[in-house]
PDB file of C-alpha atoms in Angstrom:
ATOM      1  CA  UNK A   1     112.283  97.493 117.491  1.00 60.00           C
ATOM      2  CA  UNK A   2     114.280  94.703 114.635  1.00 64.00           C
ATOM      3  CA  UNK A   3     112.173  94.961 111.988  1.00 91.00           C
ATOM      4  CA  UNK A   4     110.523  96.718 108.044  1.00 94.00           C
ATOM      5  CA  UNK A   5     108.988  99.473 108.239  1.00 95.00           C
ATOM      6  CA  UNK A   6     107.861 101.420 105.791  1.00 97.00           C
ATOM      7  CA  UNK A   7     106.151 104.909 105.372  1.00 96.00           C
ATOM      8  CA  UNK A   8     104.128 107.353 104.456  1.00 97.00           C
ATOM      9  CA  UNK A   9     101.095 104.046 105.182  1.00 96.00           C
ATOM     10  CA  UNK A  10      98.826 105.906 103.195  1.00 97.00           C
ATOM     11  CA  UNK A  11      98.553 109.086 100.926  1.00 97.00           C
ATOM     12  CA  UNK A  12      97.083 110.136  98.256  1.00 97.00           C
ATOM     13  CA  UNK A  13      98.781 112.829  95.299  1.00 97.00           C
ATOM     14  CA  UNK A  14      97.905 113.790  92.371  1.00 97.00           C
ATOM     15  CA  UNK A  15      99.028 112.575  89.174  1.00 97.00           C
ATOM     16  CA  UNK A  16     102.362 114.040  87.846  1.00 97.00           C
ATOM     17  CA  UNK A  17     103.037 114.821  91.235  1.00 97.00           C
ATOM     18  CA  UNK A  18     106.812 112.042  92.782  1.00 97.00           C
ATOM     19  CA  UNK A  19     106.259 110.674  95.590  1.00 97.00           C
ATOM     20  CA  UNK A  20     109.099 108.484  97.475  1.00 98.00           C
ATOM     21  CA  UNK A  21     108.262 105.514  99.495  1.00 98.00           C
ATOM     22  CA  UNK A  22     110.247 104.907 102.633  1.00 97.00           C
ATOM     23  CA  UNK A  23     111.616 101.092 103.384  1.00 97.00           C
ATOM     24  CA  UNK A  24     113.821 100.956 106.472  1.00 97.00           C
ATOM     25  CA  UNK A  25     114.893  97.207 108.005  1.00 96.00           C
ATOM     26  CA  UNK A  26     117.439  97.241 111.113  1.00 93.00           C
ATOM     27  CA  UNK A  27     118.668  92.992 110.711  1.00 87.00           C
ATOM     28  CA  UNK A  28     120.761  94.160 107.966  1.00 85.00           C
ATOM     29  CA  UNK A  29     119.653  91.999 105.862  1.00 88.00           C
ATOM     30  CA  UNK A  30     121.494  92.149 102.452  1.00 87.00           C
ATOM     31  CA  UNK A  31     118.147  91.617 100.063  1.00 88.00           C
ATOM     32  CA  UNK A  32     115.427  93.999  99.081  1.00 91.00           C
ATOM     33  CA  UNK A  33     112.147  94.085  97.506  1.00 93.00           C
ATOM     34  CA  UNK A  34     109.437  95.784  95.823  1.00 96.00           C
ATOM     35  CA  UNK A  35     106.372  94.720  95.380  1.00 96.00           C
ATOM     36  CA  UNK A  36     103.366  95.888  94.786  1.00 96.00           C
ATOM     37  CA  UNK A  37      99.633  94.421  95.544  1.00 94.00           C
ATOM     38  CA  UNK A  38      96.838  94.869  93.301  1.00 92.00           C
ATOM     39  CA  UNK A  39      92.782  92.764  93.429  1.00 83.00           C
ATOM     40  CA  UNK A  40      93.698  90.140  91.206  1.00 78.00           C
ATOM     41  CA  UNK A  41      97.510  90.139  90.716  1.00 83.00           C
ATOM     42  CA  UNK A  42      98.779  88.829  93.841  1.00 86.00           C
ATOM     43  CA  UNK A  43     101.558  90.012  94.703  1.00 92.00           C
ATOM     44  CA  UNK A  44     104.867  91.814  91.501  1.00 92.00           C
ATOM     45  CA  UNK A  45     108.462  92.304  92.451  1.00 91.00           C
ATOM     46  CA  UNK A  46     109.106  96.401  90.564  1.00 95.00           C
ATOM     47  CA  UNK A  47     113.020  95.959  92.406  1.00 94.00           C
ATOM     48  CA  UNK A  48     115.363  94.442  94.127  1.00 91.00           C
ATOM     49  CA  UNK A  49     118.609  94.929  95.651  1.00 91.00           C
ATOM     50  CA  UNK A  50     121.081  92.346  97.071  1.00 87.00           C
ATOM     51  CA  UNK A  51     123.746  94.800  98.611  1.00 88.00           C
ATOM     52  CA  UNK A  52     124.823  98.263  99.104  1.00 91.00           C
ATOM     53  CA  UNK A  53     124.610 100.388  95.359  1.00 92.00           C
ATOM     54  CA  UNK A  54     122.718  96.673  93.711  1.00 92.00           C
ATOM     55  CA  UNK A  55     119.612  97.012  91.713  1.00 93.00           C
ATOM     56  CA  UNK A  56     118.005  95.419  89.946  1.00 91.00           C
ATOM     57  CA  UNK A  57     114.903  95.531  87.216  1.00 92.00           C
ATOM     58  CA  UNK A  58     111.412  93.180  88.861  1.00 89.00           C
ATOM     59  CA  UNK A  59     108.760  92.032  87.143  1.00 88.00           C
ATOM     60  CA  UNK A  60     107.532  95.904  87.471  1.00 93.00           C
ATOM     61  CA  UNK A  61     110.206  97.745  86.801  1.00 96.00           C
ATOM     62  CA  UNK A  62     109.000 100.850  84.668  1.00 96.00           C
ATOM     63  CA  UNK A  63     107.800 104.041  86.793  1.00 96.00           C
ATOM     64  CA  UNK A  64     109.859 103.527  89.261  1.00 98.00           C
ATOM     65  CA  UNK A  65     112.748 104.025  90.963  1.00 97.00           C
ATOM     66  CA  UNK A  66     114.984 103.082  93.509  1.00 97.00           C
ATOM     67  CA  UNK A  67     118.473 103.932  95.685  1.00 95.00           C
ATOM     68  CA  UNK A  68     120.302 102.007  97.999  1.00 96.00           C
ATOM     69  CA  UNK A  69     123.110 104.163  99.354  1.00 94.00           C
ATOM     70  CA  UNK A  70     123.103 102.274 102.458  1.00 93.00           C
ATOM     71  CA  UNK A  71     121.511  98.127 103.082  1.00 93.00           C
ATOM     72  CA  UNK A  72     118.808  99.718 105.744  1.00 95.00           C
ATOM     73  CA  UNK A  73     117.037 101.372 103.894  1.00 96.00           C
ATOM     74  CA  UNK A  74     115.231 100.961 100.447  1.00 97.00           C
ATOM     75  CA  UNK A  75     113.419 103.746  99.047  1.00 98.00           C
ATOM     76  CA  UNK A  76     111.202 103.573  96.364  1.00 98.00           C
ATOM     77  CA  UNK A  77     110.238 106.710  93.930  1.00 98.00           C
ATOM     78  CA  UNK A  78     107.270 106.964  91.788  1.00 97.00           C
ATOM     79  CA  UNK A  79     109.526 110.356  89.339  1.00 94.00           C
ATOM     80  CA  UNK A  80     105.200 111.454  87.954  1.00 97.00           C
ATOM     81  CA  UNK A  81     102.881 108.882  89.473  1.00 97.00           C
ATOM     82  CA  UNK A  82     100.228 107.924  87.148  1.00 97.00           C
ATOM     83  CA  UNK A  83      96.568 106.318  88.861  1.00 97.00           C
ATOM     84  CA  UNK A  84      97.023 102.803  87.207  1.00 96.00           C
ATOM     85  CA  UNK A  85      99.880 103.093  90.380  1.00 97.00           C
ATOM     86  CA  UNK A  86      97.725 103.188  92.577  1.00 97.00           C
ATOM     87  CA  UNK A  87      97.824  99.975  95.081  1.00 97.00           C
ATOM     88  CA  UNK A  88      99.563  99.115  97.916  1.00 96.00           C
ATOM     89  CA  UNK A  89     102.942  98.911  97.890  1.00 98.00           C
ATOM     90  CA  UNK A  90     105.210  95.901 100.460  1.00 97.00           C
ATOM     91  CA  UNK A  91     108.040  96.146 100.870  1.00 97.00           C
ATOM     92  CA  UNK A  92     111.030  93.406 102.266  1.00 94.00           C
ATOM     93  CA  UNK A  93     113.997  92.400 103.129  1.00 91.00           C
ATOM     94  CA  UNK A  94     115.539  88.810 103.022  1.00 86.00           C
ATOM     95  CA  UNK A  95     119.093  88.076 104.797  1.00 79.00           C
ATOM     96  CA  UNK A  96     120.042  85.142 101.583  1.00 66.00           C
ATOM     97  CA  UNK A  97     117.656  86.338  99.232  1.00 55.00           C
ATOM     98  CA  UNK A  98     115.330  83.410  98.945  1.00 50.00           C
ATOM     99  CA  UNK A  99     117.196  81.371 101.633  1.00 49.00           C
ATOM    100  CA  UNK A 100     116.551  77.536 102.195  1.00 53.00           C
ATOM    101  CA  UNK A 101     112.818  78.203 103.762  1.00 58.00           C
ATOM    102  CA  UNK A 102     111.705  81.326 101.091  1.00 61.00           C
ATOM    103  CA  UNK A 103     111.131  82.743 103.775  1.00 80.00           C
ATOM    104  CA  UNK A 104     111.288  87.209 102.903  1.00 88.00           C
ATOM    105  CA  UNK A 105     110.550  89.259 106.014  1.00 91.00           C
ATOM    106  CA  UNK A 106     107.355  92.194 104.576  1.00 94.00           C
ATOM    107  CA  UNK A 107     106.533  95.775 106.251  1.00 96.00           C
ATOM    108  CA  UNK A 108     102.784  96.516 106.598  1.00 95.00           C
ATOM    109  CA  UNK A 109     102.541  97.998 103.782  1.00 96.00           C
ATOM    110  CA  UNK A 110     102.056 102.078 102.067  1.00 97.00           C
ATOM    111  CA  UNK A 111      98.836 102.232 100.560  1.00 96.00           C
ATOM    112  CA  UNK A 112      99.513 104.479  97.882  1.00 97.00           C
ATOM    113  CA  UNK A 113      96.551 106.456  95.732  1.00 97.00           C
ATOM    114  CA  UNK A 114      96.719 108.737  92.454  1.00 97.00           C
ATOM    115  CA  UNK A 115      94.057 110.633  91.240  1.00 96.00           C
TER     116      UNK A 115
ATOM    117  CA  UNK B   1      99.369  84.873  80.959  1.00 69.00           C
ATOM    118  CA  UNK B   2      99.078  84.024  85.684  1.00 80.00           C
ATOM    119  CA  UNK B   3     101.664  81.535  85.886  1.00 91.00           C
ATOM    120  CA  UNK B   4     100.306  81.278  89.897  1.00 94.00           C
ATOM    121  CA  UNK B   5      96.276  80.228  89.914  1.00 95.00           C
ATOM    122  CA  UNK B   6      94.526  80.649  92.701  1.00 95.00           C
ATOM    123  CA  UNK B   7      91.259  79.434  91.305  1.00 91.00           C
ATOM    124  CA  UNK B   8      89.219  80.495  94.280  1.00 94.00           C
ATOM    125  CA  UNK B   9      88.689  83.728  95.767  1.00 93.00           C
ATOM    126  CA  UNK B  10      87.275  83.147  98.841  1.00 96.00           C
ATOM    127  CA  UNK B  11      86.869  80.083 101.101  1.00 97.00           C
ATOM    128  CA  UNK B  12      84.732  79.292 103.642  1.00 97.00           C
ATOM    129  CA  UNK B  13      85.302  76.049 106.717  1.00 97.00           C
ATOM    130  CA  UNK B  14      84.108  75.503 110.144  1.00 98.00           C
ATOM    131  CA  UNK B  15      85.739  75.938 112.742  1.00 97.00           C
ATOM    132  CA  UNK B  16      87.147  73.278 113.773  1.00 97.00           C
ATOM    133  CA  UNK B  17      86.984  71.286 110.329  1.00 98.00           C
ATOM    134  CA  UNK B  18      90.134  70.910 107.115  1.00 98.00           C
ATOM    135  CA  UNK B  19      90.653  73.751 105.181  1.00 98.00           C
ATOM    136  CA  UNK B  20      91.889  73.031 101.743  1.00 98.00           C
ATOM    137  CA  UNK B  21      93.613  75.775 100.063  1.00 98.00           C
ATOM    138  CA  UNK B  22      94.523  74.611  95.686  1.00 98.00           C
ATOM    139  CA  UNK B  23      97.431  75.974  93.382  1.00 97.00           C
ATOM    140  CA  UNK B  24      98.099  75.378  90.450  1.00 97.00           C
ATOM    141  CA  UNK B  25     100.981  76.998  88.286  1.00 97.00           C
ATOM    142  CA  UNK B  26     101.967  76.305  84.542  1.00 96.00           C
ATOM    143  CA  UNK B  27     105.585  76.540  84.386  1.00 92.00           C
ATOM    144  CA  UNK B  28     107.753  73.875  85.116  1.00 92.00           C
ATOM    145  CA  UNK B  29     110.879  75.202  86.619  1.00 89.00           C
ATOM    146  CA  UNK B  30     109.153  76.030  89.059  1.00 90.00           C
ATOM    147  CA  UNK B  31     110.534  73.819  92.183  1.00 87.00           C
ATOM    148  CA  UNK B  32     110.122  75.610  94.843  1.00 88.00           C
ATOM    149  CA  UNK B  33     107.053  76.878  96.781  1.00 92.00           C
ATOM    150  CA  UNK B  34     105.687  78.662  99.940  1.00 92.00           C
ATOM    151  CA  UNK B  35     102.611  80.229 101.371  1.00 95.00           C
ATOM    152  CA  UNK B  36     102.353  82.761 102.875  1.00 96.00           C
ATOM    153  CA  UNK B  37     100.025  83.654 105.240  1.00 97.00           C
ATOM    154  CA  UNK B  38      98.580  87.881 105.719  1.00 95.00           C
ATOM    155  CA  UNK B  39      96.067  89.701 108.378  1.00 96.00           C
ATOM    156  CA  UNK B  40      94.073  92.882 106.638  1.00 92.00           C
ATOM    157  CA  UNK B  41      97.149  96.064 107.556  1.00 89.00           C
ATOM    158  CA  UNK B  42      99.892  93.749 107.810  1.00 93.00           C
ATOM    159  CA  UNK B  43     102.296  92.502 105.451  1.00 94.00           C
ATOM    160  CA  UNK B  44     102.472  88.418 104.335  1.00 95.00           C
ATOM    161  CA  UNK B  45     103.702  86.520 106.439  1.00 94.00           C
ATOM    162  CA  UNK B  46     105.858  82.629 105.677  1.00 92.00           C
ATOM    163  CA  UNK B  47     103.999  79.773 106.417  1.00 95.00           C
ATOM    164  CA  UNK B  48     105.601  77.375 105.066  1.00 94.00           C
ATOM    165  CA  UNK B  49     107.212  75.500 101.965  1.00 91.00           C
ATOM    166  CA  UNK B  50     107.770  72.587  99.883  1.00 92.00           C
ATOM    167  CA  UNK B  51     110.903  71.497  96.829  1.00 90.00           C
ATOM    168  CA  UNK B  52     109.987  70.451  94.073  1.00 91.00           C
ATOM    169  CA  UNK B  53     111.899  67.446  95.327  1.00 92.00           C
ATOM    170  CA  UNK B  54     109.128  66.223  97.869  1.00 94.00           C
ATOM    171  CA  UNK B  55     105.839  66.052  98.073  1.00 96.00           C
ATOM    172  CA  UNK B  56     105.091  67.169 101.235  1.00 97.00           C
ATOM    173  CA  UNK B  57     105.969  69.166 103.819  1.00 97.00           C
ATOM    174  CA  UNK B  58     104.514  69.052 107.482  1.00 97.00           C
ATOM    175  CA  UNK B  59     105.183  72.186 110.131  1.00 96.00           C
ATOM    176  CA  UNK B  60     102.086  72.048 113.200  1.00 97.00           C
ATOM    177  CA  UNK B  61      98.745  71.773 111.468  1.00 97.00           C
ATOM    178  CA  UNK B  62      99.781  73.049 108.958  1.00 98.00           C
ATOM    179  CA  UNK B  63     100.968  70.009 104.909  1.00 98.00           C
ATOM    180  CA  UNK B  64     101.880  71.610 101.979  1.00 98.00           C
ATOM    181  CA  UNK B  65     101.836  68.823  99.367  1.00 98.00           C
ATOM    182  CA  UNK B  66     103.381  68.957  95.992  1.00 97.00           C
ATOM    183  CA  UNK B  67     101.809  66.770  93.179  1.00 97.00           C
ATOM    184  CA  UNK B  68     104.777  67.471  89.975  1.00 95.00           C
ATOM    185  CA  UNK B  69     102.440  66.156  87.213  1.00 96.00           C
ATOM    186  CA  UNK B  70      99.416  67.481  87.952  1.00 97.00           C
ATOM    187  CA  UNK B  71     101.243  71.352  88.277  1.00 96.00           C
ATOM    188  CA  UNK B  72      98.114  71.009  91.690  1.00 97.00           C
ATOM    189  CA  UNK B  73     100.031  72.045  95.164  1.00 97.00           C
ATOM    190  CA  UNK B  74      97.598  72.432  98.504  1.00 98.00           C
ATOM    191  CA  UNK B  75      97.499  73.777 101.570  1.00 98.00           C
ATOM    192  CA  UNK B  76      95.193  71.440 104.341  1.00 98.00           C
ATOM    193  CA  UNK B  77      94.914  73.345 108.223  1.00 98.00           C
ATOM    194  CA  UNK B  78      94.384  70.281 110.747  1.00 97.00           C
ATOM    195  CA  UNK B  79      92.155  71.767 112.224  1.00 97.00           C
ATOM    196  CA  UNK B  80      91.004  75.561 111.650  1.00 98.00           C
ATOM    197  CA  UNK B  81      91.416  77.911 114.020  1.00 97.00           C
ATOM    198  CA  UNK B  82      89.343  81.844 114.226  1.00 96.00           C
ATOM    199  CA  UNK B  83      93.158  82.728 113.771  1.00 96.00           C
ATOM    200  CA  UNK B  84      94.008  81.309 110.343  1.00 97.00           C
ATOM    201  CA  UNK B  85      90.842  83.445 108.800  1.00 98.00           C
ATOM    202  CA  UNK B  86      93.320  85.631 106.463  1.00 97.00           C
ATOM    203  CA  UNK B  87      94.865  85.691 102.856  1.00 96.00           C
ATOM    204  CA  UNK B  88      96.913  82.795 102.044  1.00 97.00           C
ATOM    205  CA  UNK B  89      99.230  83.550  99.142  1.00 96.00           C
ATOM    206  CA  UNK B  90     100.578  80.648  97.043  1.00 95.00           C
ATOM    207  CA  UNK B  91     105.037  81.475  95.091  1.00 92.00           C
ATOM    208  CA  UNK B  92     106.615  79.774  93.571  1.00 91.00           C
ATOM    209  CA  UNK B  93     111.280  80.705  92.281  1.00 86.00           C
ATOM    210  CA  UNK B  94     112.629  77.909  89.077  1.00 83.00           C
ATOM    211  CA  UNK B  95     114.776  77.432  93.124  1.00 68.00           C
ATOM    212  CA  UNK B  96     116.348  79.650  95.898  1.00 59.00           C
ATOM    213  CA  UNK B  97     119.642  80.693  93.431  1.00 61.00           C
ATOM    214  CA  UNK B  98     116.855  82.259  91.067  1.00 52.00           C
ATOM    215  CA  UNK B  99     117.289  85.985  90.906  1.00 53.00           C
ATOM    216  CA  UNK B 100     114.648  85.582  93.813  1.00 58.00           C
ATOM    217  CA  UNK B 101     111.551  86.790  91.630  1.00 74.00           C
ATOM    218  CA  UNK B 102     108.786  84.374  92.979  1.00 85.00           C
ATOM    219  CA  UNK B 103     106.133  84.219  90.503  1.00 88.00           C
ATOM    220  CA  UNK B 104     103.002  84.245  93.024  1.00 92.00           C
ATOM    221  CA  UNK B 105      99.331  83.719  93.121  1.00 94.00           C
ATOM    222  CA  UNK B 106      95.990  86.024  93.549  1.00 93.00           C
ATOM    223  CA  UNK B 107      95.265  84.460  97.401  1.00 95.00           C
ATOM    224  CA  UNK B 108      92.111  82.992  98.323  1.00 96.00           C
ATOM    225  CA  UNK B 109      91.039  84.685 101.150  1.00 96.00           C
ATOM    226  CA  UNK B 110      90.050  82.034 103.750  1.00 98.00           C
ATOM    227  CA  UNK B 111      86.753  82.411 106.138  1.00 98.00           C
ATOM    228  CA  UNK B 112      87.472  80.308 109.285  1.00 97.00           C
ATOM    229  CA  UNK B 113      83.562  80.550 111.208  1.00 96.00           C
ATOM    230  CA  UNK B 114      83.166  78.953 115.010  1.00 91.00           C
TER     231      UNK B 114
END
């Protein structure tokens, strides 16, 4: 089915471990985004990508690494997880950035707990 | 310092009545505003948007009003239905070609009572 999928949906890990959250979209959208959602903060942009091999930092990039070797995939890696990275992570895509309506298409989210 | 604020964490409204969700912003450079709706265990979905050149945009039961002088926008849902129970996020950007940095409010949980 067409859409945007995230995996895993739930992950528990320990401080210091490396974790990779996967994001895959089937629309061939140029733009992809990673957000984190924390209580009281709304969504905050971690990284975004305008096309394959082009990535840029968002508001809260520290502690995260991204890559985009293929248009459809945009993995997010926490190289050494910390408790402050416990959050719900959302991947999103868009054909033309914010487009004419500002619509981003979101995945269902990945809930990460760092112990 | 939150640039987009949704001061009501939750709102309870009777089915059939009007729901009004509010959003305030501080950055005068914001010129495009969006509302997203989020159900539990799902990602946000786009609801409606408005450009700063307008003061109102309507889509079916949903209307967004923008008051630039007050740096305030509101989302009206009329009539409210049980399926409208969700968390509503307000977001803003400095234009559609602004490096895609949407700034989000913390959300308001809307509960529609039968």
